[in-house]
Coordinates of C-alpha atoms (C1' of nucleotides) in Angstrom, one line a residue:
Chain X
M1 CA 195.1 85.9 181.8
R2 CA 193.0 86.0 178.7
L3 CA 190.2 88.8 179.2
S4 CA 187.8 86.4 177.6
V5 CA 185.3 89.0 176.0
S6 CA 183.3 86.0 175.4
P7 CA 179.5 88.0 175.7
D8 CA 177.5 84.8 177.3
T9 CA 178.4 81.4 177.9
F10 CA 176.1 78.8 179.1
P11 CA 178.3 77.5 181.6
P12 CA 180.2 81.0 183.0
R13 CA 183.7 80.7 184.1
G14 CA 184.8 82.3 187.0
H15 CA 184.3 84.1 190.1
E16 CA 183.1 87.6 188.9
A17 CA 181.4 85.0 185.7
K18 CA 179.3 83.7 188.4
R19 CA 178.7 87.1 190.2
L20 CA 176.9 88.7 187.6
S21 CA 174.9 85.5 186.7
I22 CA 173.6 85.9 189.8
V23 CA 172.8 89.0 190.2
D24 CA 170.4 88.8 185.4
A25 CA 169.0 85.9 187.5
A26 CA 168.6 87.0 191.0
A27 CA 166.3 90.8 188.5
G28 CA 164.8 88.2 187.1
V29 CA 163.1 87.4 190.0
F30 CA 162.3 89.7 192.0
C31 CA 160.7 90.9 189.0
R32 CA 158.2 88.2 187.9
E33 CA 158.0 87.4 192.3
G34 CA 158.4 90.8 194.6
F35 CA 161.0 90.5 197.5
A36 CA 158.6 89.0 199.0
G37 CA 157.7 86.5 197.2
A38 CA 160.9 86.2 195.4
N39 CA 162.8 82.0 196.7
I40 CA 166.5 81.9 197.0
D41 CA 166.4 78.7 195.8
L42 CA 165.2 79.9 192.2
I43 CA 167.4 82.3 191.9
A44 CA 170.3 80.1 192.0
A45 CA 168.2 77.3 189.9
E46 CA 168.0 80.3 187.6
A47 CA 171.6 81.0 187.8
G48 CA 173.2 77.5 187.7
V49 CA 174.6 78.4 191.0
S50 CA 174.2 76.4 194.0
R51 CA 172.8 78.9 196.8
Q52 CA 175.2 78.8 198.6
T53 CA 177.7 80.5 196.3
I54 CA 174.9 82.7 196.5
Y55 CA 175.3 83.7 200.0
N56 CA 179.2 83.7 199.3
H57 CA 179.4 86.2 197.4
H58 CA 176.3 88.5 198.1
G59 CA 175.7 87.3 201.3
D60 CA 172.5 88.5 202.1
K61 CA 168.5 88.1 200.3
E62 CA 168.8 92.2 201.3
K63 CA 172.3 92.9 200.2
L64 CA 171.6 90.9 197.3
F65 CA 168.3 93.2 196.0
V66 CA 170.3 96.6 197.1
A67 CA 173.3 94.4 194.4
V68 CA 170.8 94.2 192.3
V69 CA 168.9 97.7 191.6
R70 CA 172.7 99.0 191.8
D71 CA 173.3 96.7 189.1
L72 CA 170.3 98.5 187.4
T73 CA 170.6 102.0 187.1
E74 CA 174.1 101.8 186.3
R75 CA 173.1 100.0 183.5
C76 CA 170.7 101.5 182.0
N77 CA 172.0 105.1 182.6
A78 CA 174.7 104.4 180.3
G79 CA 171.8 102.7 177.5
I80 CA 170.3 106.5 178.5
F81 CA 173.3 108.5 177.8
A82 CA 174.7 106.2 175.3
T83 CA 171.0 106.9 172.5
I84 CA 170.9 111.2 174.6
A85 CA 174.1 111.3 172.2
T86 CA 172.6 110.5 169.0
F87 CA 169.7 112.9 169.5
P88 CA 169.5 114.8 166.1
D89 CA 171.5 118.9 166.8
Q90 CA 171.1 119.6 163.5
P91 CA 168.1 117.3 162.1
K92 CA 168.5 117.6 158.2
D93 CA 164.3 116.3 158.7
L94 CA 163.5 117.5 162.4
E95 CA 160.6 114.6 162.9
A96 CA 161.7 111.7 160.9
D97 CA 165.6 112.6 163.1
L98 CA 163.0 113.5 166.5
I99 CA 160.7 110.2 165.9
G100 CA 164.3 107.8 165.2
F101 CA 165.3 109.2 168.7
A102 CA 162.7 108.5 170.4
V103 CA 162.4 104.9 168.6
R104 CA 165.9 104.3 169.6
L105 CA 165.5 105.5 173.4
N106 CA 162.5 103.5 173.6
Q107 CA 163.6 100.3 172.3
N108 CA 166.9 100.5 173.7
C109 CA 166.1 101.9 177.5
I110 CA 163.3 101.2 178.7
C111 CA 161.9 98.4 176.3
N112 CA 165.2 97.1 177.4
R113 CA 165.0 94.0 179.6
D114 CA 167.3 96.0 181.7
G115 CA 165.4 99.1 181.9
K116 CA 161.9 96.3 182.0
F117 CA 163.6 95.0 185.4
L118 CA 164.3 98.5 186.4
R119 CA 160.4 100.1 186.0
K120 CA 159.5 96.7 187.5
L121 CA 161.7 97.0 190.8
I122 CA 160.9 100.4 191.5
Q123 CA 157.3 100.1 191.3
T124 CA 156.8 97.3 193.5
E125 CA 159.8 98.7 196.2
G126 CA 159.9 101.7 195.9
E127 CA 158.7 102.9 199.5
R128 CA 160.6 100.0 201.2
Y129 CA 163.7 101.3 200.3
P130 CA 163.9 104.9 200.4
E131 CA 167.3 105.8 199.7
L132 CA 168.1 103.1 197.0
F133 CA 165.3 104.9 194.6
A134 CA 166.4 108.4 196.0
E135 CA 169.6 108.2 193.8
W136 CA 167.9 106.4 191.5
R137 CA 165.5 109.6 191.4
E138 CA 168.8 111.1 191.8
Q139 CA 171.1 109.1 188.8
G140 CA 168.2 108.3 186.8
P141 CA 165.7 110.3 185.8
G142 CA 167.6 113.7 187.7
R143 CA 170.5 113.2 185.6
T144 CA 169.5 112.2 181.9
W145 CA 165.6 114.5 181.6
P146 CA 167.8 117.4 182.3
A147 CA 170.3 116.4 179.6
I148 CA 167.3 115.7 176.8
A149 CA 165.7 119.1 178.2
A150 CA 169.7 120.5 177.3
R151 CA 169.6 118.9 173.9
F152 CA 165.9 120.8 173.3
A153 CA 166.9 124.2 174.2
R154 CA 169.4 123.3 172.0
L155 CA 167.7 122.4 168.7
A156 CA 165.6 125.8 170.1
Y157 CA 168.4 127.7 170.0
G158 CA 168.8 127.0 167.1
G159 CA 165.8 128.2 165.3
Y160 CA 163.9 124.5 165.0
L161 CA 161.5 124.8 167.7
A162 CA 159.5 127.6 169.0
I163 CA 160.0 126.4 173.2
E164 CA 159.3 128.3 176.1
D165 CA 160.4 126.6 179.1
P166 CA 163.0 122.9 177.5
D167 CA 162.6 121.1 180.9
V168 CA 158.4 120.9 180.3
A169 CA 159.2 120.1 176.8
A170 CA 161.3 117.2 177.1
R171 CA 159.3 115.6 179.3
Q172 CA 155.5 115.7 177.6
F173 CA 157.7 114.3 174.8
L174 CA 158.6 112.1 176.5
G175 CA 155.0 111.5 177.5
L176 CA 153.9 112.0 174.5
V177 CA 155.8 109.2 172.4
N178 CA 155.1 106.2 175.3
A179 CA 150.7 108.0 175.4
E180 CA 150.4 104.9 173.4
L181 CA 152.0 102.4 175.6
Q182 CA 150.8 103.4 179.0
T183 CA 148.6 100.3 179.1
T184 CA 151.5 97.1 178.0
F185 CA 154.0 99.0 180.4
M186 CA 151.2 98.9 183.7
L187 CA 151.2 95.5 182.8
G188 CA 154.9 95.1 182.6
G189 CA 154.2 93.7 179.2
T190 CA 156.8 94.8 176.1
P191 CA 155.0 96.4 173.1
R192 CA 156.4 95.2 169.8
E193 CA 158.4 97.8 167.6
D194 CA 155.8 99.0 165.2
E195 CA 152.7 100.0 168.4
V196 CA 156.7 102.0 169.6
L197 CA 157.3 103.2 166.5
Q198 CA 153.4 103.6 165.9
S199 CA 153.1 105.8 169.3
A200 CA 156.2 107.6 168.1
T201 CA 155.4 108.2 165.5
N202 CA 151.9 110.2 166.7
G203 CA 154.1 111.5 169.5
V204 CA 156.5 113.1 167.4
R205 CA 154.2 114.8 165.0
T206 CA 151.7 116.3 167.5
F207 CA 154.9 117.5 169.6
L208 CA 155.9 119.5 166.3
R209 CA 152.3 120.3 165.9
A210 CA 152.3 122.2 169.0
F211 CA 156.2 123.3 169.4
G212 CA 157.1 122.7 165.4
K213 CA 158.0 126.7 163.7
R214 CA 159.1 126.4 160.3
R215 CA 155.9 123.8 159.6
S216 CA 153.2 125.6 161.3
A217 CA 154.2 129.0 160.7
A218 CA 153.3 127.0 157.0
S219 CA 149.8 126.3 158.1
V220 CA 148.8 128.4 160.1
E221 CA 149.8 131.4 157.0
K222 CA 148.1 128.6 154.5
Q223 CA 144.8 127.6 156.8
S224 CA 144.7 132.0 157.4
A225 CA 145.3 131.5 153.2
L226 CA 141.9 129.7 152.4
A227 CA 139.8 130.5 155.3
G228 CA 140.9 134.1 154.6
V229 CA 140.8 134.1 158.3
Chain A
M1 CA 115.0 83.3 205.7
R2 CA 112.7 85.7 205.2
L3 CA 114.9 88.5 203.3
S4 CA 116.3 86.0 201.5
V5 CA 114.2 87.8 198.7
S6 CA 116.1 91.5 199.2
P7 CA 118.8 91.8 196.5
D8 CA 121.4 92.3 198.5
T9 CA 123.9 89.8 199.9
F10 CA 121.5 87.8 202.5
P11 CA 123.5 88.1 205.7
P12 CA 122.3 90.3 207.8
R13 CA 124.0 94.2 207.5
G14 CA 127.2 94.6 210.3
H15 CA 128.5 90.5 208.4
E16 CA 128.4 93.5 205.1
A17 CA 130.1 96.2 207.5
K18 CA 132.9 93.9 208.3
R19 CA 133.5 92.4 204.9
L20 CA 134.1 95.6 203.3
S21 CA 136.7 96.9 206.2
I22 CA 138.4 94.1 205.9
V23 CA 138.9 94.9 200.8
D24 CA 139.8 97.7 202.4
A25 CA 141.8 96.7 205.2
A26 CA 143.3 94.6 202.6
A27 CA 144.1 96.3 199.8
G28 CA 146.5 98.9 201.4
V29 CA 148.6 96.0 202.7
F30 CA 148.7 94.5 198.9
C31 CA 150.1 97.4 197.8
R32 CA 152.4 97.9 200.4
E33 CA 153.9 94.4 201.4
G34 CA 152.8 92.9 197.5
F35 CA 150.9 89.5 197.5
A36 CA 153.4 87.1 198.8
G37 CA 154.6 90.1 201.7
A38 CA 151.4 90.1 202.7
N39 CA 150.3 88.8 206.8
I40 CA 146.8 87.8 207.5
D41 CA 146.9 88.1 210.2
L42 CA 148.5 92.2 209.8
I43 CA 145.2 92.6 207.5
A44 CA 142.7 90.8 210.2
A45 CA 144.6 93.3 212.6
E46 CA 144.5 96.8 210.1
A47 CA 140.8 95.8 209.5
G48 CA 139.7 95.5 213.4
V49 CA 138.6 92.5 213.1
S50 CA 139.8 88.5 214.3
R51 CA 141.8 86.4 211.9
Q52 CA 139.0 83.5 211.4
T53 CA 136.5 86.4 210.4
I54 CA 138.8 87.1 206.8
Y55 CA 138.9 83.4 206.3
N56 CA 134.4 82.6 207.4
H57 CA 134.7 85.4 204.5
H58 CA 137.0 84.9 201.7
G59 CA 138.4 81.7 202.8
D60 CA 141.5 81.6 201.2
K61 CA 144.7 84.8 200.5
E62 CA 143.6 84.3 196.6
K63 CA 140.5 84.6 196.6
L64 CA 139.8 87.4 198.6
F65 CA 142.7 89.1 196.7
V66 CA 140.6 88.6 193.8
A67 CA 137.6 90.4 195.5
V68 CA 140.0 93.3 196.5
V69 CA 140.9 93.9 192.9
R70 CA 137.4 93.4 192.0
D71 CA 136.3 95.9 194.3
L72 CA 138.6 98.3 192.9
T73 CA 138.0 98.1 189.6
E74 CA 134.1 98.4 190.1
R75 CA 134.8 101.5 192.2
C76 CA 137.3 103.4 190.2
N77 CA 136.0 102.6 187.1
A78 CA 132.4 104.7 188.3
G79 CA 134.6 107.8 189.6
I80 CA 136.3 107.8 186.3
F81 CA 132.7 108.4 184.3
A82 CA 130.9 109.6 186.7
T83 CA 134.4 112.2 185.9
I84 CA 133.7 111.8 182.3
A85 CA 129.9 113.2 182.6
T86 CA 132.2 116.4 182.7
F87 CA 133.6 116.9 180.1
P88 CA 134.0 120.3 179.2
D89 CA 131.2 119.4 175.8
Q90 CA 130.4 123.1 175.4
P91 CA 133.2 124.8 176.3
K92 CA 133.8 128.3 177.8
D93 CA 137.3 128.3 178.3
L94 CA 138.7 125.3 176.4
E95 CA 141.8 125.6 177.7
A96 CA 140.1 126.7 181.3
D97 CA 137.8 123.6 180.7
L98 CA 140.7 121.7 179.7
I99 CA 142.9 122.0 182.7
G100 CA 139.7 122.0 185.2
F101 CA 138.6 118.3 183.5
A102 CA 142.6 117.0 183.7
V103 CA 142.4 117.8 187.6
R104 CA 139.5 116.3 188.0
L105 CA 140.2 113.4 186.6
N106 CA 144.1 113.2 188.5
Q107 CA 142.3 114.1 191.6
N108 CA 139.3 111.5 191.5
C109 CA 139.9 108.8 190.1
I110 CA 144.6 108.5 189.4
C111 CA 145.8 110.0 193.3
N112 CA 143.4 109.0 195.2
R113 CA 142.8 106.2 197.5
D114 CA 141.2 103.4 195.4
G115 CA 143.3 104.9 192.2
K116 CA 146.6 104.2 193.7
F117 CA 145.9 100.6 194.9
L118 CA 144.4 99.2 192.0
R119 CA 147.5 100.8 189.8
K120 CA 149.8 99.4 191.9
L121 CA 148.0 95.9 191.9
I122 CA 147.9 96.5 188.9
Q123 CA 151.8 97.0 187.8
T124 CA 153.1 94.6 190.9
E125 CA 150.3 91.3 190.3
G126 CA 149.7 91.4 186.3
E127 CA 151.9 89.5 185.1
R128 CA 150.7 86.7 188.3
Y129 CA 146.5 86.7 187.6
P130 CA 146.4 87.3 183.4
E131 CA 142.7 86.8 183.1
L132 CA 141.7 89.1 185.8
F133 CA 144.0 91.7 185.2
A134 CA 142.8 90.7 181.3
E135 CA 139.4 91.6 182.3
W136 CA 140.2 94.6 183.3
R137 CA 142.1 96.2 180.8
E138 CA 138.7 95.8 179.1
Q139 CA 136.6 97.4 182.0
G140 CA 139.4 100.1 182.6
P141 CA 141.2 101.6 179.9
G142 CA 139.3 99.6 177.0
R143 CA 135.7 101.6 177.9
T144 CA 137.0 104.5 179.6
W145 CA 140.0 105.9 177.1
P146 CA 136.8 105.5 173.6
A147 CA 134.5 107.4 176.3
I148 CA 137.4 110.2 176.0
A149 CA 138.2 110.3 173.0
A150 CA 134.6 111.0 172.2
R151 CA 134.3 113.6 173.8
F152 CA 137.1 114.6 171.8
A153 CA 135.4 113.8 169.4
R154 CA 132.4 115.5 169.9
L155 CA 134.9 118.7 170.6
A156 CA 136.3 118.5 166.7
Y157 CA 132.6 118.4 165.7
G158 CA 132.2 121.4 167.0
G159 CA 135.0 122.9 165.6
Y160 CA 136.6 123.9 168.5
L161 CA 140.2 120.7 167.6
A162 CA 141.1 120.0 164.8
I163 CA 141.7 116.2 165.2
E164 CA 141.9 114.0 162.9
D165 CA 142.5 110.5 165.7
P166 CA 140.2 111.1 168.5
D167 CA 141.8 108.2 169.6
V168 CA 145.6 109.4 169.5
A169 CA 144.7 112.1 170.7
A170 CA 142.2 110.3 173.7
R171 CA 145.8 108.6 175.2
Q172 CA 148.1 111.8 174.0
F173 CA 145.5 114.9 176.3
L174 CA 146.4 112.1 179.2
G175 CA 150.0 111.5 178.5
L176 CA 150.7 115.2 178.6
V177 CA 148.4 116.3 181.5
N178 CA 150.4 114.0 183.4
A179 CA 154.1 114.1 181.8
E180 CA 155.4 116.0 184.6
L181 CA 153.9 113.3 187.4
Q182 CA 155.7 110.1 185.9
T183 CA 157.9 110.3 188.5
T184 CA 155.9 110.4 191.2
F185 CA 153.2 107.5 190.0
M186 CA 156.4 105.3 189.1
L187 CA 157.2 105.2 193.1
G188 CA 153.9 104.9 194.2
G189 CA 153.9 107.9 195.5
T190 CA 150.4 112.0 196.4
P191 CA 151.5 114.5 193.5
R192 CA 150.9 117.6 195.6
E193 CA 147.2 119.5 193.9
D194 CA 149.9 122.6 193.0
E195 CA 151.9 119.5 190.6
V196 CA 149.0 118.5 189.7
L197 CA 147.2 121.5 188.4
Q198 CA 150.9 122.8 186.7
S199 CA 151.0 119.3 184.9
A200 CA 147.5 119.4 183.6
T201 CA 148.1 123.4 183.1
N202 CA 151.0 122.7 180.8
G203 CA 150.0 120.1 179.1
V204 CA 146.2 121.4 178.3
R205 CA 148.7 124.0 176.7
T206 CA 150.7 122.5 174.4
F207 CA 147.5 119.9 173.8
L208 CA 146.0 123.4 172.7
R209 CA 148.7 124.1 170.8
A210 CA 148.6 121.1 168.1
F211 CA 144.6 120.8 168.3
G212 CA 143.8 123.5 169.3
K213 CA 141.3 125.6 166.6
R214 CA 138.9 128.3 168.2
R215 CA 141.9 129.5 170.6
S216 CA 144.4 130.1 168.0
A217 CA 140.6 132.1 165.6
A218 CA 140.1 133.7 168.9
S219 CA 143.9 135.4 169.0
V220 CA 144.6 136.3 165.5
E221 CA 140.8 138.0 165.5
K222 CA 141.8 139.4 168.3
Q223 CA 144.9 140.2 167.7
S224 CA 143.4 141.4 164.0
A225 CA 141.0 143.7 165.3
L226 CA 143.5 145.2 167.4
A227 CA 145.9 145.1 164.5
G228 CA 142.8 146.9 162.3
V229 CA 144.3 143.8 159.4
Chain S
dA1 C1' 114.8 88.0 226.8
dC2 C1' 115.6 84.2 224.1
dA3 C1' 117.9 82.4 219.8
dA4 C1' 120.4 81.7 215.7
dA5 C1' 124.0 83.8 213.9
dT6 C1' 127.8 85.2 213.9
dT7 C1' 132.2 86.7 215.6
dT8 C1' 136.9 85.3 218.2
dA9 C1' 141.0 83.8 220.7
dG10 C1' 144.3 80.9 220.7
dA11 C1' 146.6 75.9 219.8
dC12 C1' 147.8 73.6 217.0
dA13 C1' 149.5 71.3 212.1
dC14 C1' 151.6 71.6 207.9
dT15 C1' 155.1 73.7 204.8
dC16 C1' 157.8 76.8 203.2
dT17 C1' 162.1 80.0 203.7
dT18 C1' 166.4 81.8 205.6
dG19 C1' 170.3 80.9 206.8
dT20 C1' 173.5 78.7 208.4
dC21 C1' 177.5 74.9 209.0
dC22 C1' 180.3 70.9 207.0
dA23 C1' 182.5 67.6 203.5
dA24 C1' 183.9 66.5 199.6
dA25 C1' 184.1 67.7 194.6
dT26 C1' 185.7 70.7 191.2
dC27 C1' 188.6 74.7 190.0
dG28 C1' 191.9 77.3 188.0
dT29 C1' 196.7 78.4 188.5
dC30 C1' 201.3 77.8 188.6
Chain G
dG1 C1' 200.7 66.7 188.3
dA2 C1' 199.2 69.7 192.4
dC3 C1' 197.9 72.8 195.6
dG4 C1' 194.5 76.6 197.2
dA5 C1' 190.7 79.1 196.2
dT6 C1' 186.3 78.0 195.2
dT7 C1' 182.4 75.7 194.4
dT8 C1' 178.6 71.9 195.7
dG9 C1' 174.6 69.6 198.0
dG10 C1' 173.3 68.0 201.6
dA11 C1' 171.0 68.5 206.5
dC12 C1' 170.2 71.4 209.7
dA13 C1' 168.0 74.9 213.3
dA14 C1' 164.8 78.4 213.5
dG15 C1' 161.6 81.0 212.2
dA16 C1' 157.5 83.0 209.3
dG17 C1' 152.8 82.2 207.6
dT18 C1' 148.9 79.2 206.0
dG19 C1' 145.1 77.2 207.5
dT20 C1' 141.2 74.6 210.5
dC21 C1' 139.2 73.7 214.5
dT22 C1' 136.9 74.4 219.2
dA23 C1' 134.5 76.3 222.3
dA24 C1' 133.8 80.1 224.3
dA25 C1' 132.0 85.3 223.9
dT26 C1' 129.0 88.9 221.7
dT27 C1' 126.0 90.5 218.1
dT28 C1' 121.7 90.2 216.1
dG29 C1' 116.6 89.7 214.5
dT30 C1' 112.5 88.5 216.8

DNA sequence: ACAAATTTAGACACTCTTGTCCAAATCGTC
DNA sequence: GACGATTTGGACAAGAGTGTCTAAATTTGT
């Protein structure tokens, strides 16, 4: 029983490997074509299996779709929590550390394949499967946003930030950091690395102008001194 | 034929009314079901016309779709520019005025029927019709964002704000003001009025903490007066 | 009220897709 | 090398949807 951890051998081996390659291909096709437009034959071709195998594994187009969303949600959540674990709790350089965190969050959770696909599926089919996406909402934003908020609360408690409501601050942090990527996200595109960095940098700077403690205090002092107000 | 000089489309007015009701119904169905899932019979039923009439008017499912997107883009753009015209150039109460602007923008351009539909269609079918949505990108964000940026630049020039890059500030303003509505937007929902107000209020407050001049000056004045400094 | 334009309902051919069935080929394991 | 499980490809029925065509009904302008 050799546990072949080999990540992606092109011709998949074994029952479970086939299941994965099916779900993987299905994710891509569902995203590109939408649920109604997705073609089982095309999924089979892209997965490198026969159509019958798909029915053997998942029984049904709808069940396949549910499996895809569950899979993506799970993997994305894992990625997000792994990234949250790298949040700078005791930053040396607050600005640089927050920018790094924002970039990691974007690259590992939002712009990567899983994140892109999950986002698209939520947008396109969310209304058709209320329970499924209610589940996502609980497992996704319902758990990750508070987790991020908690990290900001800790930063505030440590005297690094002047925040009243950590939940609001967390949401605004995400909004700011992605502010320049909205159009790209809308069209389903993937921003370039430098665009991500740019947006994160601008976003974090504004965030710190609003909530930074030492920096704003210093600049206020400086401005008052200069302006003589 | 004698009316052919009229700038309007040549067919009679009952004709035009039907065209509108078709495009309207089609917008709804395309949004709910996606392009592939949209059913011409269903569109006909919701428009209150026969299927043949749709083919008489638009010839083709794809042409109908294009007409829908063009229609929505045009109406949304008109709404956005009408709202931009209400931007507070010489604000009495900067915070309240910006909140009002943000709420108007949301209610009249983003959360209304046209805005919701256009957003959804862009998200779901944007990749399938690159030229069509490139056109939208130019006509939409390509023209509205700079327009908003120009207004912020004017505020900055007037001494109301401390902004370095008006374009960045405009995008961040939109990001902040919608920060709390992201999940709802993703699932295609419509936020309640109080949610819009809440998000706008929080967003504008943070925006002014980062870029506000007047307010901090005013509060400093007030504080100085009170403290006798 | 008349004539032209438009709309309607229904039938129709055609294509595409889903999901099932089955015998043969292949794979994994002992 | 052999055996059981899995996969394969192809055929198939059933259903749904697009787009066309027609003759009859309705609306519109004069």
